[in-house]
mmCIF file of C-alpha atoms in Angstrom:
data_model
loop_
_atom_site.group_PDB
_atom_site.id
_atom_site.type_symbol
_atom_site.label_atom_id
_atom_site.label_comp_id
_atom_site.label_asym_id
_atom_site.label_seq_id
_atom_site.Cartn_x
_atom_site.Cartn_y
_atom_site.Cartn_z
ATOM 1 C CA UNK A 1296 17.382 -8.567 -2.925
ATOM 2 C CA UNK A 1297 19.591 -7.137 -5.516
ATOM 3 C CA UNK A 1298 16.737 -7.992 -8.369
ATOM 4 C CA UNK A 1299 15.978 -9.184 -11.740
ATOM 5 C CA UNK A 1300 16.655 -5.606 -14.129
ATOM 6 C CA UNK A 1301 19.585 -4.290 -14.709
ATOM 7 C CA UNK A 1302 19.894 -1.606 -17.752
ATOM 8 C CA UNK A 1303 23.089 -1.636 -19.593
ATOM 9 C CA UNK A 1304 25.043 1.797 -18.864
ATOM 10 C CA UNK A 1305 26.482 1.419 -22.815
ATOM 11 C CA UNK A 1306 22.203 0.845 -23.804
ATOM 12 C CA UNK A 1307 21.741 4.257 -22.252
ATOM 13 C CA UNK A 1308 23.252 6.685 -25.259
ATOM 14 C CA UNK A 1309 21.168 4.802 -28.141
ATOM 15 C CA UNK A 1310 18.077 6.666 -26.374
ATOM 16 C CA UNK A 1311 19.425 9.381 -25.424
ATOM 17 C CA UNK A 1312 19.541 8.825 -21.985
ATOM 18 C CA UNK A 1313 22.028 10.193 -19.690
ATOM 19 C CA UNK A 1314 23.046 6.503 -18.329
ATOM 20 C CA UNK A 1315 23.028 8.607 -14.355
ATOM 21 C CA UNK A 1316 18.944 8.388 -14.686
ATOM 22 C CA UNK A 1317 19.166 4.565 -13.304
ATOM 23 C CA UNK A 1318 21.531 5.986 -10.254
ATOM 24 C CA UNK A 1319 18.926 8.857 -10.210
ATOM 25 C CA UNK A 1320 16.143 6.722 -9.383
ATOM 26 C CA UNK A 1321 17.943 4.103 -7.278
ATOM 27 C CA UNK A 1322 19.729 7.138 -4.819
ATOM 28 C CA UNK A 1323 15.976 8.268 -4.186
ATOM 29 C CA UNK A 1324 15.060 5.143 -3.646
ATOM 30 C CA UNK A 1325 18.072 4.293 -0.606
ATOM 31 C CA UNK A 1326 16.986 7.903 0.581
ATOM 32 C CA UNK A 1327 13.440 7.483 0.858
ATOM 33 C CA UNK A 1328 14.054 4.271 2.833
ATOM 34 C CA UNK A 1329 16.387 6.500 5.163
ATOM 35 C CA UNK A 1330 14.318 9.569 5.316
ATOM 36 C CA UNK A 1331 10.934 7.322 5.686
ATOM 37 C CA UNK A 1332 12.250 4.169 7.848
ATOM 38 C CA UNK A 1333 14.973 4.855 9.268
ATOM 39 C CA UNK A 1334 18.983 3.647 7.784
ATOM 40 C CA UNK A 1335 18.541 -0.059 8.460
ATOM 41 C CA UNK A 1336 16.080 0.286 6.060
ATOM 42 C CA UNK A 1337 18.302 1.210 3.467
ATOM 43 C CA UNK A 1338 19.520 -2.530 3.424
ATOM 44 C CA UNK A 1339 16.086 -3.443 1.751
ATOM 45 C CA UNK A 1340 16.833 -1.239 -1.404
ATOM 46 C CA UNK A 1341 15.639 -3.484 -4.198
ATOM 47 C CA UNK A 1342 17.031 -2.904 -8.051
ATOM 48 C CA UNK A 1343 13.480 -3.851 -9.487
ATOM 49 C CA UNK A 1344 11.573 -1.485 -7.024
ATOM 50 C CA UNK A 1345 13.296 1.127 -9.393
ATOM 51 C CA UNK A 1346 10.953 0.360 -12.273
ATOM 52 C CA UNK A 1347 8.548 1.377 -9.878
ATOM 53 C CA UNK A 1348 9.618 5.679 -9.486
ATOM 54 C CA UNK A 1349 10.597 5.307 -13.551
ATOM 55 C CA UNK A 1350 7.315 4.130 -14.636
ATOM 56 C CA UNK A 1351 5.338 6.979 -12.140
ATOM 57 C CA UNK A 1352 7.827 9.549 -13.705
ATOM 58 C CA UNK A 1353 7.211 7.874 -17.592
ATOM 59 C CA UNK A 1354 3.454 8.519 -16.700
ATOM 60 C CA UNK A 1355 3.740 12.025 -15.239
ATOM 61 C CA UNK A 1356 2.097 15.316 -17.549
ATOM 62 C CA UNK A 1357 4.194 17.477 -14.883
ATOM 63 C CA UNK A 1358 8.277 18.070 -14.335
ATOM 64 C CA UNK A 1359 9.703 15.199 -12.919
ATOM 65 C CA UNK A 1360 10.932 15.629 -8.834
ATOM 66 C CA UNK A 1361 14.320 16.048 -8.380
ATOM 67 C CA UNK A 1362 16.569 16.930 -4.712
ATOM 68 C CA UNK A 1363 20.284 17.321 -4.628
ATOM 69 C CA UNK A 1364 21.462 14.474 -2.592
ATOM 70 C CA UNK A 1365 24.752 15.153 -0.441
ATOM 71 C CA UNK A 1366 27.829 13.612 -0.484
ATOM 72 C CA UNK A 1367 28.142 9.767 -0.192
ATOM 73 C CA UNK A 1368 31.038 7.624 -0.266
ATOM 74 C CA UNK A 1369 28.849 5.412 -2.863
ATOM 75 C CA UNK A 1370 29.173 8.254 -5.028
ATOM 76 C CA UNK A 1371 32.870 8.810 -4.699
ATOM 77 C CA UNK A 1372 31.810 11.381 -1.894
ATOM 78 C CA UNK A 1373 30.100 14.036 -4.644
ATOM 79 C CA UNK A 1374 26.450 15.230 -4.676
ATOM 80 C CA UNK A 1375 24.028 14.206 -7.296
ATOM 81 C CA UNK A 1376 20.751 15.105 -8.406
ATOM 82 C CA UNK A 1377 18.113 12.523 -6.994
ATOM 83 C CA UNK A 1378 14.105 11.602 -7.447
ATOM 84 C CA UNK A 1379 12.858 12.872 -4.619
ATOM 85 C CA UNK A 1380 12.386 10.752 -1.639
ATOM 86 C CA UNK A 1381 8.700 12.378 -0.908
ATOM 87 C CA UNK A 1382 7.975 11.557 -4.499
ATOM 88 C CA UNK A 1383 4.823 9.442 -5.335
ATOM 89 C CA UNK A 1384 6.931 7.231 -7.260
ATOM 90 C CA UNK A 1385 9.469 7.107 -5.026
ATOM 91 C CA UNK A 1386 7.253 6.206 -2.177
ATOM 92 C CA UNK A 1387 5.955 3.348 -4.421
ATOM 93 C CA UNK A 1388 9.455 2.126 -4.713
ATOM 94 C CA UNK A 1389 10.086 1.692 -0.943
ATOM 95 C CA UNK A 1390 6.843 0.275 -0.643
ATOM 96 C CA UNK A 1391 7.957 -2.457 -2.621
ATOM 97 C CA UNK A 1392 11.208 -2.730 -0.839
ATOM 98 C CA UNK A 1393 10.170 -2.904 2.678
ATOM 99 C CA UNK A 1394 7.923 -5.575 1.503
ATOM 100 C CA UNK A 1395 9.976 -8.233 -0.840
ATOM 101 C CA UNK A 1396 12.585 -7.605 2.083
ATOM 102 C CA UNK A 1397 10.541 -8.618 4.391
ATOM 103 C CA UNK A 1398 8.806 -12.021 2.603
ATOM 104 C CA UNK A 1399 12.856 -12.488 1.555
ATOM 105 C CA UNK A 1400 14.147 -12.649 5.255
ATOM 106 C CA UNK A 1401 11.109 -14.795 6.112
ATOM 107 C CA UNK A 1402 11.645 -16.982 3.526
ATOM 108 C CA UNK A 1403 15.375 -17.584 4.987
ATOM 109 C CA UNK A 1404 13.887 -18.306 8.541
ATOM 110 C CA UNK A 1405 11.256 -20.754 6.983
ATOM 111 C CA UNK A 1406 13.992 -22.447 4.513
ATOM 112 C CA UNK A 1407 16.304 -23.096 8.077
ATOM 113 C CA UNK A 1408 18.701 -21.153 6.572
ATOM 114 C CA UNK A 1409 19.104 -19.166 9.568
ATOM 115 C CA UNK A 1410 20.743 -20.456 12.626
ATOM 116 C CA UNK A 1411 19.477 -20.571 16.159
ATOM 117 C CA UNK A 1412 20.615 -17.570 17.419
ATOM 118 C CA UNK A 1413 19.593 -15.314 13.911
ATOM 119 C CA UNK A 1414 16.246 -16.662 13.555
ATOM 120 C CA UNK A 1415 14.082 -14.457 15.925
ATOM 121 C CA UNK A 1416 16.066 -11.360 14.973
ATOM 122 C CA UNK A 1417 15.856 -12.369 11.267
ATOM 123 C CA UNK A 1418 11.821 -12.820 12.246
ATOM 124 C CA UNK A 1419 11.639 -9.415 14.035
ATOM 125 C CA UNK A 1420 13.408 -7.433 11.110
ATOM 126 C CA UNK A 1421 10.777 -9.086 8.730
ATOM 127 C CA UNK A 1422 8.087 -8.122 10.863
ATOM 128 C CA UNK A 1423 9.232 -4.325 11.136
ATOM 129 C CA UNK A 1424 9.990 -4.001 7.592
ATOM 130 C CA UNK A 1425 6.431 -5.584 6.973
ATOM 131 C CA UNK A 1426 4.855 -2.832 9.364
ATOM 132 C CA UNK A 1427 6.789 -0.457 7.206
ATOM 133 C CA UNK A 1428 5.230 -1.373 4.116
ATOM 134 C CA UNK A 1429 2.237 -1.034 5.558
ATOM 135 C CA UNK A 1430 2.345 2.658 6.887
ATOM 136 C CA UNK A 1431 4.299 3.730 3.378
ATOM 137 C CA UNK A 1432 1.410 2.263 1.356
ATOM 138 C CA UNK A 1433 -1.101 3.911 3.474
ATOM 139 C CA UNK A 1434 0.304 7.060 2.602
ATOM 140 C CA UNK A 1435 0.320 6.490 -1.226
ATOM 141 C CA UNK A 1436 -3.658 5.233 -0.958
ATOM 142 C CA UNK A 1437 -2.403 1.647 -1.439
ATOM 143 C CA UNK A 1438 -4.303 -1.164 -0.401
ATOM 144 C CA UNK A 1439 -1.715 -3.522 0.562
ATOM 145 C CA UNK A 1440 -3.269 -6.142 2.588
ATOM 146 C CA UNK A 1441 -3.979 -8.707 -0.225
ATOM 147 C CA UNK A 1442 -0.521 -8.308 -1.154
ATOM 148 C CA UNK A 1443 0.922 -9.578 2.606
ATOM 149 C CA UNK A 1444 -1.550 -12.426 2.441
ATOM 150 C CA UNK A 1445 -0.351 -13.759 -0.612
ATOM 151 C CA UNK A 1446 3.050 -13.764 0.454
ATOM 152 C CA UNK A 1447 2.434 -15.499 3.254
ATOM 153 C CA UNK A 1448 0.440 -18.055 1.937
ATOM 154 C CA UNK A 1449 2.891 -18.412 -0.511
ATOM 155 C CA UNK A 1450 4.684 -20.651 2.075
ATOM 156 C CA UNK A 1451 1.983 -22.304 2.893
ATOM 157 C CA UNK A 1452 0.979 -23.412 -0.869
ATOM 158 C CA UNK A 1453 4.564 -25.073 -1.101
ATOM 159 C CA UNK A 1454 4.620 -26.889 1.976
ATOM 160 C CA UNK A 1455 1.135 -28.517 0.953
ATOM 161 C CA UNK A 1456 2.576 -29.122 -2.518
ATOM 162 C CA UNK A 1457 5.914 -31.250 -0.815
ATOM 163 C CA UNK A 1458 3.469 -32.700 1.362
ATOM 164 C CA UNK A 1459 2.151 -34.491 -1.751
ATOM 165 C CA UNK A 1460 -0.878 -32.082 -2.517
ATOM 166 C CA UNK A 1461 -1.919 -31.006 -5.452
ATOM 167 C CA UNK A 1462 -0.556 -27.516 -7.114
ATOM 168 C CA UNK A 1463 0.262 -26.119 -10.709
ATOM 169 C CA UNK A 1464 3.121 -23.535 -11.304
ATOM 170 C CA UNK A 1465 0.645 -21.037 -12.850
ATOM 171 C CA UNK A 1466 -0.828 -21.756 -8.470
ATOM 172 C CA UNK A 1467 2.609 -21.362 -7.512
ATOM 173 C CA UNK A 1468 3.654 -17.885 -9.100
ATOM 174 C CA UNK A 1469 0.200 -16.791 -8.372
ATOM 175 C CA UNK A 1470 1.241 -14.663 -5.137
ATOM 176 C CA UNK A 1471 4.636 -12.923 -6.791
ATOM 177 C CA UNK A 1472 2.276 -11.969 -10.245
ATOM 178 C CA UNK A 1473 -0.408 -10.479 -7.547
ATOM 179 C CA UNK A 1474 2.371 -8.428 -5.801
ATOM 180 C CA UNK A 1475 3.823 -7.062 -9.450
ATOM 181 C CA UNK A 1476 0.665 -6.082 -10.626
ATOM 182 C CA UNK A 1477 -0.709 -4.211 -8.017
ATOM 183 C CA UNK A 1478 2.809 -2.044 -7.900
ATOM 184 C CA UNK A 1479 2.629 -1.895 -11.397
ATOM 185 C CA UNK A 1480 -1.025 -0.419 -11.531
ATOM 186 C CA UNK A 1481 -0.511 1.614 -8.761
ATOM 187 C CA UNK A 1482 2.150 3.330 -10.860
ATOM 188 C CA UNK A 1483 -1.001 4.752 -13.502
ATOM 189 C CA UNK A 1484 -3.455 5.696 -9.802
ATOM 190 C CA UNK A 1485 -0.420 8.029 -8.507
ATOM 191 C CA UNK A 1486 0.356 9.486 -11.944
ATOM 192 C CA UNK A 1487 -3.167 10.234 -12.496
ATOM 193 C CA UNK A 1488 -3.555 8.327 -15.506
ATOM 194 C CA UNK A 1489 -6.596 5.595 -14.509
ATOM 195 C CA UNK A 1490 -6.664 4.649 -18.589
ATOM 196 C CA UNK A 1491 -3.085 2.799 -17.779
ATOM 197 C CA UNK A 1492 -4.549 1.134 -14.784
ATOM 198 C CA UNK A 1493 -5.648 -2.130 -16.424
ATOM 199 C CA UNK A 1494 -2.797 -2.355 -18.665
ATOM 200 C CA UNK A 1495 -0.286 -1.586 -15.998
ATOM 201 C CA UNK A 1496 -1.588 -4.380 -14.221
ATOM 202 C CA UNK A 1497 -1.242 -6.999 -16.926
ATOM 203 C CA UNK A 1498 2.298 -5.689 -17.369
ATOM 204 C CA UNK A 1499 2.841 -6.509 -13.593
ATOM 205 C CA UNK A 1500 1.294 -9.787 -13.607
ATOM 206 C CA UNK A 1501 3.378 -10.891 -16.682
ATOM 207 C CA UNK A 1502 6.720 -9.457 -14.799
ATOM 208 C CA UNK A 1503 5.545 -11.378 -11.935
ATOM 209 C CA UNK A 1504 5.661 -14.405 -13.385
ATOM 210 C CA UNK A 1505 9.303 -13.635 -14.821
ATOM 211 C CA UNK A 1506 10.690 -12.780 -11.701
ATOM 212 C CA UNK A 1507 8.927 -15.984 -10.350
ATOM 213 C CA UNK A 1508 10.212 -17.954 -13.486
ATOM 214 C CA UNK A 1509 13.791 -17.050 -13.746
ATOM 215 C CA UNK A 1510 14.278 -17.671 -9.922
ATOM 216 C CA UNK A 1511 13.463 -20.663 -10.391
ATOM 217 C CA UNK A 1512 15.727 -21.594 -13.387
ATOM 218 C CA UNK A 1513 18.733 -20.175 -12.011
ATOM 219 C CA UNK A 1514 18.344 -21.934 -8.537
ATOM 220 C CA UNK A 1515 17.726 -25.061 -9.973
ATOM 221 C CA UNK A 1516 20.305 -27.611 -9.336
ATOM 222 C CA UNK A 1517 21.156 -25.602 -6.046
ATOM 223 C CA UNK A 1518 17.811 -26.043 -4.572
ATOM 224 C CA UNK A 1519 17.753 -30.071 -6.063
ATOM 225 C CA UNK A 1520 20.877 -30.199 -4.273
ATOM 226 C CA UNK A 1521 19.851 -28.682 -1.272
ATOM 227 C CA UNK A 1522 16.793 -30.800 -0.211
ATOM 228 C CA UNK A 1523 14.966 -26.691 -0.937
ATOM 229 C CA UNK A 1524 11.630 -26.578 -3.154
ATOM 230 C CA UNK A 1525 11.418 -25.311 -6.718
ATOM 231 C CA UNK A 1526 8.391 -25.064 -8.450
ATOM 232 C CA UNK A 1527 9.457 -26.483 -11.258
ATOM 233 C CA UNK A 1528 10.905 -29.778 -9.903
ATOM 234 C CA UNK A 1529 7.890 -29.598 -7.878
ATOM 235 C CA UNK A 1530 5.335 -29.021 -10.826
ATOM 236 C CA UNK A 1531 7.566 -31.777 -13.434
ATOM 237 C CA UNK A 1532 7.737 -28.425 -15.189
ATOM 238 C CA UNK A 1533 10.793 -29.008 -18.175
ATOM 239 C CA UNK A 1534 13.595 -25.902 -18.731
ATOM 240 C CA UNK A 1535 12.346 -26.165 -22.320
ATOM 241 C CA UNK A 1536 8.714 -25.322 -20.746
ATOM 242 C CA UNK A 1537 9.449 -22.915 -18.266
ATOM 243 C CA UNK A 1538 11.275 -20.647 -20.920
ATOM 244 C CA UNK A 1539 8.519 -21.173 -22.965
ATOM 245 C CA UNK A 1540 6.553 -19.615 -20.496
ATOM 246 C CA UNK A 1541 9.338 -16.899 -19.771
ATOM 247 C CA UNK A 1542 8.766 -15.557 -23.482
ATOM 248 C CA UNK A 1543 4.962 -15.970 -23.302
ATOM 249 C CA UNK A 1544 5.212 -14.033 -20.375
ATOM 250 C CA UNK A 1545 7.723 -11.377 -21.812
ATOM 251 C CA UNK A 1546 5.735 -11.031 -25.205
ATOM 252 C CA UNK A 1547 2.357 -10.585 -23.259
ATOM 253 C CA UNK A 1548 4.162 -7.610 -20.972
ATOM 254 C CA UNK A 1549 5.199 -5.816 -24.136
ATOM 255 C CA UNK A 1550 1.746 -5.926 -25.592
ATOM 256 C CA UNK A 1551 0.626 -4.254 -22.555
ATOM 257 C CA UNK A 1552 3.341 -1.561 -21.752
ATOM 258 C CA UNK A 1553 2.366 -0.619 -25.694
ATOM 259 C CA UNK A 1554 -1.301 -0.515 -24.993
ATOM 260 C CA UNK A 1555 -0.503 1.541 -22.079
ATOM 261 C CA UNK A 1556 1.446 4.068 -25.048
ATOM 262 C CA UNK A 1557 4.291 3.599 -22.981
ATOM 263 C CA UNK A 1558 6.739 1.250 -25.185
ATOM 264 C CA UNK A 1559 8.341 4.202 -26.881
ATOM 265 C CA UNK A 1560 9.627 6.423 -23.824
ATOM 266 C CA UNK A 1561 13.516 5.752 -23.948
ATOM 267 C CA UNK A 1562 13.288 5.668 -19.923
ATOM 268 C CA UNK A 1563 10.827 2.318 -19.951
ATOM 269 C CA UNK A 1564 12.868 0.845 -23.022
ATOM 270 C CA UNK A 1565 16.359 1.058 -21.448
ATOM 271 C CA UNK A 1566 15.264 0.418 -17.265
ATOM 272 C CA UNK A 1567 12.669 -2.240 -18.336
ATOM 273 C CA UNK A 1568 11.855 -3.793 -22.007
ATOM 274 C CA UNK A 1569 15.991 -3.820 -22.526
ATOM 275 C CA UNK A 1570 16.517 -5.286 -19.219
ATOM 276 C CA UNK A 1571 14.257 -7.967 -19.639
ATOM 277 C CA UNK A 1572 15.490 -8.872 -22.920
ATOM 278 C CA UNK A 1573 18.547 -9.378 -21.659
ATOM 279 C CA UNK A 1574 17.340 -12.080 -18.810
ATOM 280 C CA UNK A 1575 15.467 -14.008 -21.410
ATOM 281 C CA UNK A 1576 18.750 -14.007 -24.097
ATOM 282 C CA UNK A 1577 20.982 -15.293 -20.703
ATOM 283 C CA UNK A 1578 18.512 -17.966 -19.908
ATOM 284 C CA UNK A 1579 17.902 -19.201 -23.564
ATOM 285 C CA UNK A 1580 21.541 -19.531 -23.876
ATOM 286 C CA UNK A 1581 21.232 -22.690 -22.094
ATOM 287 C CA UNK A 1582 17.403 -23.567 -21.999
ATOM 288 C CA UNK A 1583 15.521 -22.396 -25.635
ATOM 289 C CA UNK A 1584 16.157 -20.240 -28.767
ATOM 290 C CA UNK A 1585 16.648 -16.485 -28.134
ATOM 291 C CA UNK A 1586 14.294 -14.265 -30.593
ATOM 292 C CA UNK A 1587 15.477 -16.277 -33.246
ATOM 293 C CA UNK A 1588 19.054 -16.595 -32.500
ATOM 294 C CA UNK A 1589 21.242 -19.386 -32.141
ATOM 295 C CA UNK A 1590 23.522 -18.264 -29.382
ATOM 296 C CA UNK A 1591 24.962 -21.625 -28.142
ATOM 297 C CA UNK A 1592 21.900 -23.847 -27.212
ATOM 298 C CA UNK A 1593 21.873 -26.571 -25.410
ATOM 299 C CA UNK A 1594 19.183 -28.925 -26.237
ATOM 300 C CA UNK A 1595 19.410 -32.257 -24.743
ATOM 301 C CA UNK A 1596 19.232 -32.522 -21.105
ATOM 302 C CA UNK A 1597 23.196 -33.318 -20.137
ATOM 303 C CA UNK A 1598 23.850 -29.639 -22.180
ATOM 304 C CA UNK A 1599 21.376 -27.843 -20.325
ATOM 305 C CA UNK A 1600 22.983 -29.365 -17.128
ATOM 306 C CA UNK A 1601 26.210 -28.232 -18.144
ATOM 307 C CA UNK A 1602 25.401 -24.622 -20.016
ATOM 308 C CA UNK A 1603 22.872 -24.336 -16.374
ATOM 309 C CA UNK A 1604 25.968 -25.374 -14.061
ATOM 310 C CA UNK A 1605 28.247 -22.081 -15.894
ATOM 311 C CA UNK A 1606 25.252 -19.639 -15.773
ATOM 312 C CA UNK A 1607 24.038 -20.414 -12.234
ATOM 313 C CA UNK A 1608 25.320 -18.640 -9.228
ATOM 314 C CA UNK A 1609 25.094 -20.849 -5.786
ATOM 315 C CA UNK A 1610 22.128 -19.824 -3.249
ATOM 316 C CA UNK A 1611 24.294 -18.326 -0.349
ATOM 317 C CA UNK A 1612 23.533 -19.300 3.199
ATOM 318 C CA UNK A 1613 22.109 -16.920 5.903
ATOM 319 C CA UNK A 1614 25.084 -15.546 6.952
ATOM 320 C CA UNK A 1615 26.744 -15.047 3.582
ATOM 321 C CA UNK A 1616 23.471 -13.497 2.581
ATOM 322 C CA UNK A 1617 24.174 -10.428 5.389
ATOM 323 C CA UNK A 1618 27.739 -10.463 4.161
ATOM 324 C CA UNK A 1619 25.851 -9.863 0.403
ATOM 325 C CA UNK A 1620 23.674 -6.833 1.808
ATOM 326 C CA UNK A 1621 25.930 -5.085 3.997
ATOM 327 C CA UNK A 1622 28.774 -5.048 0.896
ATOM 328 C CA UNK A 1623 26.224 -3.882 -1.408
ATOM 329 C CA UNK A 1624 25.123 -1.164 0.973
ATOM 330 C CA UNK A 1625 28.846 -0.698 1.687
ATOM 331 C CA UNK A 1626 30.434 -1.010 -1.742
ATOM 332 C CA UNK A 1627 28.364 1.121 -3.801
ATOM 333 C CA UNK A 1628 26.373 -1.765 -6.099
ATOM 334 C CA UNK A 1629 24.742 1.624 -7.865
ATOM 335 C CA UNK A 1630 28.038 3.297 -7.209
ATOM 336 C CA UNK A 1631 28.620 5.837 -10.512
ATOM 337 C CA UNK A 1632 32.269 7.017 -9.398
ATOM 338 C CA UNK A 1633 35.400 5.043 -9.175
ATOM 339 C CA UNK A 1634 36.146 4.028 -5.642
ATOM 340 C CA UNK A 1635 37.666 1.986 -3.304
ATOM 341 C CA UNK A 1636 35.371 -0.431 -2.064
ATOM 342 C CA UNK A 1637 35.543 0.372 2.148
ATOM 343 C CA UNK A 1638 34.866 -3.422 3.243
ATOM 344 C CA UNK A 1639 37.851 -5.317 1.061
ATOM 345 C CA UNK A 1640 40.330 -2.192 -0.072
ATOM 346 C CA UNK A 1641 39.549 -3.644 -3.830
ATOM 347 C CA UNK A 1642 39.658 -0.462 -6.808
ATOM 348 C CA UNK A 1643 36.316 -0.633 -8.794
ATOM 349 C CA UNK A 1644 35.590 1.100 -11.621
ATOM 350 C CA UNK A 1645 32.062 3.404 -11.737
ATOM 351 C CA UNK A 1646 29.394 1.645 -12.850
ATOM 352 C CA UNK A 1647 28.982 3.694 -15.996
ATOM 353 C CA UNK A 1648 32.173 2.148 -17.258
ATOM 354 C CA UNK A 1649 30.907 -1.494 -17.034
ATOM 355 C CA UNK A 1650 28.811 -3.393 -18.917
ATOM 356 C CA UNK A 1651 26.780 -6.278 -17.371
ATOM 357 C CA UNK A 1652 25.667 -8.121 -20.876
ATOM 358 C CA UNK A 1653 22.496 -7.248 -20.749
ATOM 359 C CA UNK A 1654 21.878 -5.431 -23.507
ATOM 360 C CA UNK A 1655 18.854 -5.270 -25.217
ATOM 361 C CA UNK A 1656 20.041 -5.398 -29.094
ATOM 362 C CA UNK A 1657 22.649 -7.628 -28.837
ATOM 363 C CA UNK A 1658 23.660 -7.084 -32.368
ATOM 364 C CA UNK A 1659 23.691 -3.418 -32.202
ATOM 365 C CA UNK A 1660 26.199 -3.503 -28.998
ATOM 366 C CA UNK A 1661 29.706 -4.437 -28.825
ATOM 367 C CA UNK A 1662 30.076 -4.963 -25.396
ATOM 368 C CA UNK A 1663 27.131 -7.478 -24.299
ATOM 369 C CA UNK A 1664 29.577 -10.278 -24.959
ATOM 370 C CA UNK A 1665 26.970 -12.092 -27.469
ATOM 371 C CA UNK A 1666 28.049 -15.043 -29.611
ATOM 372 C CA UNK A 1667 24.914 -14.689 -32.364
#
């Protein structure tokens, strides 16, 4: 649930960015879950769902909304100034959250990966966050209806394509691009800026289809291994192909951010064009050439087995997958002060010290830990 984006704290000063704006955003998005839907909720806070408040804020004529947040032990117990958690965006952003969370759990019950005893309240906690979504996007004028029933068909549409049917991956990433671009557009309807609508919306449907894409690639061999689908095993769909779709996809969402005038605002660069970047340059490593670079490709299929088997983290099971959410909501995964992580005793450093490598100029920043 963690999510695909994740801005470089270094990245932040070469805009001129105070690198706190990404804990800005994703503190008003864990408090507008709380405030909104209660704290379990807070367990669905999604890293992508950020992009969400940042873009409403990037297309906002008036001051941005800001609240100062108490004290929280993810913080190192200080305050900090927060998007609001009434704020359009902000609403937007748990929107998305309840929802993902919800087709995410659902997905585990459907995949078996639950046991016995966790599958109906694995199934109820779906179902309530998906009632969630549904009030919060009623509030924010957000038809969200279309969005559920592609999500659940999306289950559906796999099944039939193990079964033997018939199904192409553009069929397959279908209901993810529909979810991505109706956030995305919605972003331009609650800014008040209905010229960005259209654009916003291509944007979405091209993240869609990275999110959709990348899954895919990195849970490769796990799912092969696993007996799970993939829809490219499924599809006959190559690595070479799929990241040739990845920078289709990634060249087609920066023609449309631009047409929407939004490429140059430092906040969309560093939470979202850098980001993304950064995904496609870790994927190409072991699948395609990155923007020209030749940062250790592998080419023939036993190399792209080998670079995928060092990139790849393993699918965890159901109850490994709690352990994941309750230590990020525990251990402070947006955590921005040095602390003492509650749940294992370990000392971690604030996030604005570390560097995750995903930089979005690789050869303008020493610490992404690029070979080019």
């Amino acid at each position: 649930m963690f999510g695909l984006l994740r801005p470089c704290a270094h990245g932040a000063a070469k805009y001129g960015i105070d690198a706190a704006e990404w804990r800005t955003h994703m503190c008003g998005l864990c408090l507008g879950l709380r405030d909104q839907h209660g704290q379990l909720a807070r367990a669905t806070t999604n890293v992508d769902a950020i992009v969400l408040s940042m873009l409403t804020e990037a297309q906002s004529a008036g001051a941005v909304e800001r609240t100062t947040a108490g004290r929280c032990a993810l913080r190192g117990m200080q305050r900090a100034s927060v998007a609001a958690a009434d704020s359009p965006g902000v609403r937007l952003a748990t929107t998305a959250s309840l929802l993902l969370a919800s087709a995410k759990v659902r997905d585990h019950v459907d995949d078996g990966d639950a046991s016995a005893l966790a599958r109906t309240p694995m199934a109820k906690a779906a179902s309530r966050w998906a009632g969630q979504a549904r009030l919060s996007a009623q509030r924010i004028g957000l038809d969200v209806e279309p969005l559920v029933a592609a999500l659940s068909a999306q289950t559906e549409l796999e099944q039939s394509v193990t079964a033997g049917g018939t199904g192409s991956l553009a069929r397959l990433t279908e209901p993810t691009q529909l979810c991505a671009s109706e956030f995305f557009a919605h972003t331009a309807v609650l800014a008040n800026r209905p010229a960005n609508v259209d654009a916003l919306r291509a944007a979405g449907w091209q993240f869609g289809r990275i999110a959709h894409l990348a899954d895919a690639v990195q849970d490769y061999e796990q799912d092969l291994a696993r007996g799970r689908f993939n829809p490219l095993a499924a599809t006959g769909t190559s690595m070479p192909q799929a990241y040739d779709l990845l920078r289709e996809s990634d060249a087609r969402l920066r023609e449309a951010v631009a047409e929407a005038e939004l490429a140059a605002v430092p906040t969309v660069r560093w939470m979202l064009l850098d980001p993304l970047a950064g995904v496609l340059r870790r994927l190409g490593r072991g699948i395609g050439t990155v923007a020209g670079h030749a940062c250790g490709i592998a080419h023939d299929s036993t190399d792209v087995q080998m670079s995928s088997r060092r990139t790849r983290q393993r699918r965890p099971g159901i109850g490994e997958s709690l352990a994941l959410i309750l230590g990020g909501y525990c251990t402070g995964y947006a955590c921005c002060a040095e602390h003492t992580q509650p749940c294992t005793g370990d000392r971690k450093d604030a996030w604005l010290k570390d560097c995750n490598g995903d930089c979005g100029d690789c050869c303008h920043c020493d610490c992404c830990g690029c070979d080019c």
